[in-house]
XYZ file of C-alpha atoms in Angstrom:
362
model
C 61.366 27.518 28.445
C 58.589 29.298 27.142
C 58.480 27.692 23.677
C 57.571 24.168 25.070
C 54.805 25.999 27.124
C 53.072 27.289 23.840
C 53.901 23.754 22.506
C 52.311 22.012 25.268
C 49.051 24.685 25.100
C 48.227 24.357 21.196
C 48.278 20.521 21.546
C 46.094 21.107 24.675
C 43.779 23.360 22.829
C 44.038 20.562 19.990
C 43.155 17.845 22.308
C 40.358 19.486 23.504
C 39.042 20.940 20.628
C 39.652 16.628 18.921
C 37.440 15.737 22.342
C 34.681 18.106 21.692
C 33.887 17.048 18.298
C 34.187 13.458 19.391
C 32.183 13.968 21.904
C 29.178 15.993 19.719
C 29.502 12.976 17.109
C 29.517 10.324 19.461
C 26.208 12.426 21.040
C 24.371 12.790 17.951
C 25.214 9.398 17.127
C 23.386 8.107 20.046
C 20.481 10.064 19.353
C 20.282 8.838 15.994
C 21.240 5.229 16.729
C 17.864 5.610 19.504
C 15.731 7.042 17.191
C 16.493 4.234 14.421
C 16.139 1.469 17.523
C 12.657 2.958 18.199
C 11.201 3.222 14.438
C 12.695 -0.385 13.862
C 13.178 -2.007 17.257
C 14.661 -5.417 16.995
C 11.790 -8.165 17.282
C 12.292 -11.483 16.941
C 10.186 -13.522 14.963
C 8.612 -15.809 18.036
C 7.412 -12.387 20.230
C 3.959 -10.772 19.568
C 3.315 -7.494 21.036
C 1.186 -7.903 24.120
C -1.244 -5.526 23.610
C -1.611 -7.209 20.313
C -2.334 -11.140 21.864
C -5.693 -10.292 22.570
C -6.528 -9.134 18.707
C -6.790 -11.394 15.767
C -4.795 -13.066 13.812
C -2.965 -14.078 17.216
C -5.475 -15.814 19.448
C -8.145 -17.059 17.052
C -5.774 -18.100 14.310
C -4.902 -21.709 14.690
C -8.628 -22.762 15.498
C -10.622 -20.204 13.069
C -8.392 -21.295 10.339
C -8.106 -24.656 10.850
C -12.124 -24.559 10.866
C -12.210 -22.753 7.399
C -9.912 -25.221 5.595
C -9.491 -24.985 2.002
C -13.795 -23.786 2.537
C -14.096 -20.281 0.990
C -15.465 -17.371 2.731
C -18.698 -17.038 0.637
C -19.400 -20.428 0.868
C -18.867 -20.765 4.816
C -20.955 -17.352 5.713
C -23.191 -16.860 2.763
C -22.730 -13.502 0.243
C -25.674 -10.858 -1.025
C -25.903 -9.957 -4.507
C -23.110 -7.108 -4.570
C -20.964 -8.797 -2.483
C -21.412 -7.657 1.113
C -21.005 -10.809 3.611
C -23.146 -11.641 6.481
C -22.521 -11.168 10.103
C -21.030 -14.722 11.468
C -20.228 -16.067 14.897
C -19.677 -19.875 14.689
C -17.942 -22.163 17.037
C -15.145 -23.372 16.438
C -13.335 -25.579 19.294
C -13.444 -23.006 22.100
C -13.504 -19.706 20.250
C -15.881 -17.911 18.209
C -15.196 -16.778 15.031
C -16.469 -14.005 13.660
C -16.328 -13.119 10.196
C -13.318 -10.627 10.079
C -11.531 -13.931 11.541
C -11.994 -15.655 8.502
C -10.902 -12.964 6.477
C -7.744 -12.811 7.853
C -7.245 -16.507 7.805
C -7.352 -15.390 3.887
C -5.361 -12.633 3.995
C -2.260 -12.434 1.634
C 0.002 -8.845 1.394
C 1.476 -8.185 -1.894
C 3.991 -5.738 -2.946
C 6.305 -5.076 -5.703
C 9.932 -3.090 -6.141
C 12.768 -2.812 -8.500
C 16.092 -2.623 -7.238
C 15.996 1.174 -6.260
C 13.823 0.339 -3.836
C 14.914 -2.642 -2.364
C 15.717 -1.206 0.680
C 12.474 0.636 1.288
C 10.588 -2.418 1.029
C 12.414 -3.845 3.666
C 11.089 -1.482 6.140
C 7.093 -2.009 4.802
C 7.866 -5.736 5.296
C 9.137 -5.522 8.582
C 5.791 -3.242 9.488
C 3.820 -6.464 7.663
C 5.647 -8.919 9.788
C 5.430 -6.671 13.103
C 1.282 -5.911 12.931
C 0.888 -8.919 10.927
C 3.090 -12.182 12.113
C 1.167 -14.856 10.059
C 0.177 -13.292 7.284
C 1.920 -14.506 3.539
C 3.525 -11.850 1.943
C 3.936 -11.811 -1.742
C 6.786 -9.655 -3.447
C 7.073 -8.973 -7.071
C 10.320 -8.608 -8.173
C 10.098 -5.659 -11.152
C 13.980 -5.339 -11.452
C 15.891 -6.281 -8.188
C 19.618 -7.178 -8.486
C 20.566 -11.159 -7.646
C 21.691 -10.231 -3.951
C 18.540 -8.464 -2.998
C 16.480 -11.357 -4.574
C 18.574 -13.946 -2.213
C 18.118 -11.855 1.204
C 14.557 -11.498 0.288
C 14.517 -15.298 0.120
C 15.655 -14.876 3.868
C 12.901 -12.977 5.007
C 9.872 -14.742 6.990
C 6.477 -15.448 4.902
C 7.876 -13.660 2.106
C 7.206 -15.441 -1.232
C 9.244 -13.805 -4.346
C 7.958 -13.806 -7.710
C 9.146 -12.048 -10.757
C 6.987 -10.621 -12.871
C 6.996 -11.625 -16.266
C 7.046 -8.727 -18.560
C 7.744 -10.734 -21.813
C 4.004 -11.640 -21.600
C 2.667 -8.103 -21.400
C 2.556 -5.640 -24.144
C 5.452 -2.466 -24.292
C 4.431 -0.137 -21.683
C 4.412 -2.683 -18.937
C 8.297 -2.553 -19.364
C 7.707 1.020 -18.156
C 7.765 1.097 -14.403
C 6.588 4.348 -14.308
C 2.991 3.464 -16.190
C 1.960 1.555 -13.227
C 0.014 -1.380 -15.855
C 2.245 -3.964 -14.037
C 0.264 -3.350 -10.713
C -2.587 -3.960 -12.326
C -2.068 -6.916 -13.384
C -0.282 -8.275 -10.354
C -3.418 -7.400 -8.247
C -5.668 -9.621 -10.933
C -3.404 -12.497 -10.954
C -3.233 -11.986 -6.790
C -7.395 -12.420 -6.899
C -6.935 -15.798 -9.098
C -5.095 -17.171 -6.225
C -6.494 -15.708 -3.410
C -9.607 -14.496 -1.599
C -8.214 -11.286 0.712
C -5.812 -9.222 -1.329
C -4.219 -6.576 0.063
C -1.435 -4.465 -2.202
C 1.256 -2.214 -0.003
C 3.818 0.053 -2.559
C 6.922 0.000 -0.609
C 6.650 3.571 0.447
C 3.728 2.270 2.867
C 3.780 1.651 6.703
C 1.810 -0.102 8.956
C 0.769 1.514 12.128
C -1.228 -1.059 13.195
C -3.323 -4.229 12.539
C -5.956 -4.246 9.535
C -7.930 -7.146 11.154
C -9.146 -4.821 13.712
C -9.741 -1.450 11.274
C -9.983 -2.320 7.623
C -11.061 -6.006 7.083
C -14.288 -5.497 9.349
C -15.155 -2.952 6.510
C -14.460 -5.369 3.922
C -17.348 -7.645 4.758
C -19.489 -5.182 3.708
C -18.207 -4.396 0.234
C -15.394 -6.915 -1.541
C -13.118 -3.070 -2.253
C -11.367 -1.034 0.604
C -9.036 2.012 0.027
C -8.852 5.446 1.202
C -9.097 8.821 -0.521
C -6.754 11.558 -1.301
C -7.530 15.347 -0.885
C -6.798 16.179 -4.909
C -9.755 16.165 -7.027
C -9.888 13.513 -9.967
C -9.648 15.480 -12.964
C -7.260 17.301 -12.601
C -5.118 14.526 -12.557
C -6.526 12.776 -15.240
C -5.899 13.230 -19.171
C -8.284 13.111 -21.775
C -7.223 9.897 -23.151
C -8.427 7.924 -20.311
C -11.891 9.508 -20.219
C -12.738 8.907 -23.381
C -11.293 5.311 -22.853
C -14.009 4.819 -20.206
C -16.271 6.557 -21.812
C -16.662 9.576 -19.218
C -16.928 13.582 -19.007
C -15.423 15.696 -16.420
C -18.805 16.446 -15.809
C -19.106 12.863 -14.809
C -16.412 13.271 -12.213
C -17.083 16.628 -10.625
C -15.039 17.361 -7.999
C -14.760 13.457 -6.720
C -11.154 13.357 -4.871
C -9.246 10.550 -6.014
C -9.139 7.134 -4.711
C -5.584 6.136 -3.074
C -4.086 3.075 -5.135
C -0.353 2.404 -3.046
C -2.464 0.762 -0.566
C -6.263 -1.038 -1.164
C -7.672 -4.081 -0.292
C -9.764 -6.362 -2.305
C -11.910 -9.696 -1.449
C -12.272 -11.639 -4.762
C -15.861 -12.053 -5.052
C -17.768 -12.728 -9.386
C -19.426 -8.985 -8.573
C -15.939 -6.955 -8.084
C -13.909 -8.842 -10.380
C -16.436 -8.103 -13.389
C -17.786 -4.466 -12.589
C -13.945 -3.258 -11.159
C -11.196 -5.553 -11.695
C -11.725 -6.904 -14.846
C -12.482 -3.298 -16.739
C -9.150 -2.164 -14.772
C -6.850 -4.468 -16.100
C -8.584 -3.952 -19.556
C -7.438 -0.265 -19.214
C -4.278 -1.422 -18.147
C -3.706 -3.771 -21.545
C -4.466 -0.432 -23.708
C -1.707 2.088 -23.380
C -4.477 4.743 -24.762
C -6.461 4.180 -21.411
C -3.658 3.647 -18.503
C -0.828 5.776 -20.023
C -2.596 8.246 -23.036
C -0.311 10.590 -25.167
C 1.261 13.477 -22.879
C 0.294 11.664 -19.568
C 3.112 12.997 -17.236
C 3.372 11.503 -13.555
C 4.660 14.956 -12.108
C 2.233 17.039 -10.740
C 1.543 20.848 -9.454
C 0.009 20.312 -6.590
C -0.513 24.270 -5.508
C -2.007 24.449 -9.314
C -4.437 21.938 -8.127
C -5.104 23.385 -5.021
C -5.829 26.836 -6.630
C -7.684 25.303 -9.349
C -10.146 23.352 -6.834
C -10.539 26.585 -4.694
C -11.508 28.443 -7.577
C -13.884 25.690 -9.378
C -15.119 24.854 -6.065
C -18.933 26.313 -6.916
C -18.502 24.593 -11.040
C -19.975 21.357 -11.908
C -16.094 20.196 -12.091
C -12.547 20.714 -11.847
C -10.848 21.349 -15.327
C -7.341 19.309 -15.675
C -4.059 20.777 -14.190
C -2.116 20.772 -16.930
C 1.183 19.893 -18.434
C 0.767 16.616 -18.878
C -0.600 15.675 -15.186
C -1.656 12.408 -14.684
C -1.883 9.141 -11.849
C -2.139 6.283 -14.206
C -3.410 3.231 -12.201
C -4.914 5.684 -9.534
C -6.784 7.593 -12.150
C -8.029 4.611 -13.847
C -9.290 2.628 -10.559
C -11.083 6.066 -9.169
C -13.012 6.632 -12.650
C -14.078 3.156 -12.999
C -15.740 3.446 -9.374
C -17.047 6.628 -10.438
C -18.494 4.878 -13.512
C -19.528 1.351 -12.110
C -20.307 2.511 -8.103
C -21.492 6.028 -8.335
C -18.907 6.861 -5.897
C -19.142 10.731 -4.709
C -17.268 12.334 -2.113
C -19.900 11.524 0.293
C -20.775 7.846 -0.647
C -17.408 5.951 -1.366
C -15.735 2.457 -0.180
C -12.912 4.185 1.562
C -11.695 3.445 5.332
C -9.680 5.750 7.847
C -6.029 3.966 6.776
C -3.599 6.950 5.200
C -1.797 8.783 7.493
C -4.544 7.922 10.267
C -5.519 4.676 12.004
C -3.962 2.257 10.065
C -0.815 3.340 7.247
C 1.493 6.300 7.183
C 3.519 7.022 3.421
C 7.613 7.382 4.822
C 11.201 7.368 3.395
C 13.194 4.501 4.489
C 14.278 4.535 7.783
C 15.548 1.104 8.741
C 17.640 -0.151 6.108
């Protein structure tokens, strides 16, 4: 009799033991299926957040807009000589609108991905579509498979495009050399007046009509600034491509470029845009020989520590360099006089407005 006894305790001990571990999955599960239902709660398309109803583009939109029309924004509020708009409040059926409400009527997002990170764009569109209901979004396809291109189709205000790199020279083909963004950002400013590019690693956190477009009245370029200094992520080639020293640059931190804005005005597109995608057509300037994405970043710290009383920074090394984000920084250095005390940079990364995240959702 005592054989069935030990029988009947090691497949009570089994059973147990089976229920525990079901148990701790089916706990952590929970946990994790919570946490991924608060980062990406369900919304449907018709609900606004309520504390967002009283903000633009919710209340004002269908009146402010439909005053504007196919009216620019210069023309409707007047523009100074570098740009800056003036202060509006005009009446349009029983609102006012200011002018960050016609800015946002004119808003478009724009992003790009190839098919490695089709599923990390998913989650910065559904941040675009949470903060941002109305708003047109505008996705480059760089390399997506057929299926991802179809349930993009699906998504709401999203417009796909693919980019065509038969009309570029070589090194657009390269993701990596970042000339495509360049030139998506251009063609984006032939077609519309409020241009804001989001890299697919980019968040929202909350609206930019209430943070970042008020800014933008005041000068037609918006972005926000990283804590590495310039040249030492910067190679030769593209200083002498733009015609600038290190001594030129100093210790000027460089400009963010996976999230900027940009209001298409004659002013911005000849002094910044148009010398950008110049540097983007000549692989010497965006992507010289030896220019290496990776980065040391505790080099750089060290190196800006110890240069910190120098006229500048010397270069990292081994290659170091941000391409598009180099380029765009040195031409406001060059065109704007930007320093790290007077600069066209908001409060958006990892602050009011954007925070940089893996994917969570999808």
């Amino acid at each position: 009799m005592a054989l069935p006894s030990l029988r009947l305790c090691k497949r009570l001990m089994l059973l147990s033991m089976a229920s525990t571990l079901g148990l701790f999955i089916l706990g952590h599960s929970f946990k994790y299926i919570w946490k991924q239902f608060q980062l990406c709660p369900l919304i449907p398309e018709f609900w606004v957040p309520p504390f967002a109803q009283e903000h633009w583009p919710y209340s004002l939109k269908q009146d402010c807009c439909q005053f504007l029309d196919d009216r620019s924004i210069d023309d409707l509020v007047g523009v100074g000589n570098h740009g800056e708009l003036k202060y509006v409040s005009i009446k349009a059926g029983d609102v006012l609108c200011k002018t960050v409400d016609f800015l946002a009527c004119k808003l478009v997002v724009v992003t790009a991905a190839t098919s490695s990170h089709y599923s990390e764009s998913l989650d910065s569109i559904a941040s675009i579509q949470y903060w941002l209901p109305d708003t047109p979004i505008v996705y480059y396809d760089l390399g997506l498979q057929d299926f991802q291109v179809e349930l993009i189709k699906l998504q709401k205000n999203v417009e796909i495009r693919k980019f065509p790199f038969n009309h570029y020279p070589i090194h657009f083909h390269i993701i990596s050399k970042y000339a495509w963004k360049i030139e998506i950002v251009n063609l984006m400013l032939k077609e519309f007046e409020v241009v804001y590019w989001m890299d697919t690693s980019i968040r929202l956190r909350r609206s930019p009509t209430d943070t970042v477009l008020p800014d933008l009245s005041h000068f037609p370029f918006r972005g926000s600034r990283e804590k590495w200094a310039t040249s030492c992520l910067t190679v030769d080639g593209t200083l002498k491509y733009l015609n600038l020293s290190r001594e030129d640059i100093g210790h000027t931190l460089e400009i963010e470029a996976g999230h900027f804005l940009f209001r298409k005005t004659p002013f911005i597109m000849k002094h910044l845009v148009e010398p950008w995608v110049d540097c983007a057509v000549h692989e010497e300037c965006i992507s010289p020989k030896h220019a290496m994405k990776p980065c040391n970043f505790d080099t750089i710290g060290k190196l800006m520590n110890d240069y910190k009383s120098k006229p500048f920074v010397p270069h990292s090394g081994n290659g170091c360099h941000r391409f598009e984000q180099s380029a765009l920084t040195l031409l406001l250095i060059r065109e704007f006089h930007i320093t790290n005390t007077v600069h066209f940079t908001s409060p958006m990364y990892h602050t009011e407005l954007v925070i940089r995240r893996p994917t969570f959702c999808y």
